Amino acid sequence: MKKQKKFLTVAPFKCVWRDELKLREPGRGCVAFEAFAQNDITLVFREQKGSQHYHYKMDNSPNYTIILGSHRNRRLKIEASGKTVVDITGVGLCLSSAFQSYWISIYDGLISIGKGKYPCQNLVFEWLDSEPKLNVQYIGLSSWDKHVGYRNISILPMPSHHNALWSHIDYKDNEGEEDEDNGLENVNDSLGKWGLLNFLENWDLADVLFVVGSERKVVPAHKVILGAVGDFFLDSADKNVIELPSTSYSVLHALLEYIYTGQTQITDLQLASLWDLSCRFKATALAKQCEEIMDRLKMNKKLFDSGEKVEIINMISQTEQFGIFPYEVSLNVGKLKHFLATAEHSDINLHIEGHGTVAHAHKLVLSLWSRPFAKMFTNGMAETSSSEIYFKDVSAEAFMIMLQFMYTAVLEMDTIEMGSILIPLLLLADQFGVTALQHECCKRIMECLSEDIVCTILQAVSSIQSYKLLEEACKRSFAMHFDYCTTASTEFVLLDETTFRDILQHADMTVTSEEKVLDAILLWCMQACKISGWATVDELICSSTPEEVFGERLQSIDSLLPYVRFPLMPLCLLEKLAKSRLSNQIPIFERLLKEAMENYSTGMKMPELSHNIRFQHRRSSYKELQYICDGDKNGVIYFAGTSYGEHSWVNPVLAKKITLTASSPPSRYTDSKALVSRTYQGTSFAGPRIEDGHSSTWWMVDIGQDHQLMCNYYTLRQDGSSTYMRSWAFQGSMDGQNWTNLRVHNNDQTICRSGQFASWPIRGPMALLPFRFFRVILTGPASGDGNVWNLCICFIELYGHFI
């Protein structure tokens, strides 16, 4: 693999594997990319990364291999674990003359393949595996007998109903509606064809004139575009008029057409004149191509001076431009940024209420990206003739980022500011129809999507049709972390009823108990400002009526309560609910409880209940592993040692059910299997290592890629030494790299003798976050006479809700 300019080039018979080329969820995800190839664009999906010399023909592990343009660009081929399952002609072929956009999605064995920038649009082929490879996750980029270039690779999550819900992000005016107020000439309604071509020799927004030939023909142009390609104003006394008395119109037209569209045609007899004009204005790309063409023509005397037309294409624009850039030519981005910073050639001043003048910009650049701006500047509105625009209720920070994007086609944001500004930026991009920025914001949001921000995003985008993909991703994240999202804050009560109902019936809904669902519905209906359970709501009804407690959302109770699986609740809880004021005063509450208790009395089993969709189990059910006492057999590590309840206990490290590592190398006294052996060790410690220039000591537990734990308790045991830990953190992580503090101990004196057990609860929202990795890490020196940066424990156990 070698990196060339903006591409990854994969050599023949090689395969590229990278950590970031990984589906976020095994067996589910979408990869969107652009590729440049004559044939055999090959993507491999497998459970683990392969090697550079990997070849799918030799792989015996579960995998999918998808070949676009197989058999010298004649066929589409899919192999499942080495067996050909699809081999059809004329489908999914490559385009060798330019980069082409593709997408491939996998969802529980359903493989979908399509073309275009927008996943799940322009479907080309679909195939369902009867024996799906549910754990494939890593993506390899490969090739057969020719080099293949890849770029703009995005790994995106897949919603459960993806074909209906994926919708490419387009400004609403692009749906083919008639526009009676369009002041632009020859404007195509599709933004995909909107660009500089529309302004070629167009008087709209023109601010410089060429006067050519003896007939003094006047041709309009735009300073900001000319300035981003060459130097057009160095030898001109009047920067608004450029006199070209000895130049013919056809030569000037070829120059401008090349600048505005990236290609032109001219007779070979005029090539020298075009070359002279390009050199004069320092349009170096065009001058170089003219020179190369003239040299080739001189070598073939039959073609030279024949009067035939010659086509000139800006190859730089074909290979180096960003795929989302709206300009058809390779404009100098550095110059565009300079024009914005210095106000050179500026024709519009932008003001934001409370911030004054924020930028001196260029109407044409704004119009190329935004149809609303284009209309504003060309259809006779006040802004058409004015050089000032004033904005109210606009985030100045987000606006400046959008403006920078319009001049560079790059979203430049620090990771720190990303969380606070992405949503305002997304809404601003939607307001002004900056399609590419909308797409980039959605991609960034999904890359950093977490349960802490899903409610904020859902409030912002649920009413915008073009963000269905982002909305569905947020609903799924909320559903999968339902306990946390409904108990960490009351922000979820601001969601509209349709969104909240979609979450309650989501296929990936995951909860620790149906009581949590009941509590969340009641809080949403009463629009609560603080977290509380059903018992607190029941107390409120003692002194108030349901109408006063729930207000305008009282009727919503009838439609939402059926999403609580009352038959899954313990009988003792049902009996408490039956005696509550909620049951006495809310008819549907009483009816649902009565049905559930009748099921208990008749002995109906869950398999029978599951025929009713209301009573089906959630997609994922947590097993509660509750702390009873120090050293008990109720924890996750012991449970893993029994193969999750399947047989007698075996050390889970030896059984490869869990992985346990230390900050220091394995040794006689740093033995991972000893830490979970349940046998007392006189000497057992993790030693310090240097990480990011600092000393760090830790023990880390990986419960496995197929498991997660919402940890609410943990136990440690001191070894036989007197080096007692005093300051440490207990942390959780999903990837083993980014850590969340679940509990922080500062000068904790609990452990004070050799061999002592000690246990601590995890309280609050942190106990509702699921993680795969857990670690105990020293944040300060231990006490005692030994090495105070040794972490001296001989036992660890975790408790909570395990999946």
Short mmCIF file of N, CA, C and O in Angstrom, two decimals, residues 91 142 232 251 351 490 762:
data_model
loop_
_atom_site.label_atom_id
_atom_site.label_comp_id
_atom_site.label_asym_id
_atom_site.label_seq_id
_atom_site.Cartn_x
_atom_site.Cartn_y
_atom_site.Cartn_z
N VAL A 91 -23.21 -6.45 -14.25
CA VAL A 91 -23.69 -5.75 -13.05
C VAL A 91 -22.48 -5.29 -12.23
O VAL A 91 -21.51 -6.01 -12.09
N SER A 142 -8.74 -4.71 -1.66
CA SER A 142 -7.83 -5.57 -2.42
C SER A 142 -7.94 -5.28 -3.92
O SER A 142 -8.69 -4.41 -4.36
N PHE A 232 -4.74 37.92 -13.35
CA PHE A 232 -5.40 38.60 -14.46
C PHE A 232 -5.34 40.12 -14.34
O PHE A 232 -5.74 40.82 -15.26
N VAL A 251 -10.85 32.56 -28.84
CA VAL A 251 -9.73 32.21 -27.97
C VAL A 251 -10.05 32.56 -26.52
O VAL A 251 -9.81 31.77 -25.60
N HIS A 351 -22.85 40.46 8.26
CA HIS A 351 -22.96 40.93 9.63
C HIS A 351 -23.87 39.98 10.42
O HIS A 351 -24.87 39.50 9.90
N THR A 490 -33.32 14.33 32.29
CA THR A 490 -34.72 14.32 31.84
C THR A 490 -34.85 14.95 30.45
O THR A 490 -35.95 15.29 30.01
N ILE A 762 -20.97 1.20 42.20
CA ILE A 762 -20.96 2.25 41.16
C ILE A 762 -22.36 2.83 41.14
O ILE A 762 -23.33 2.11 40.92
#
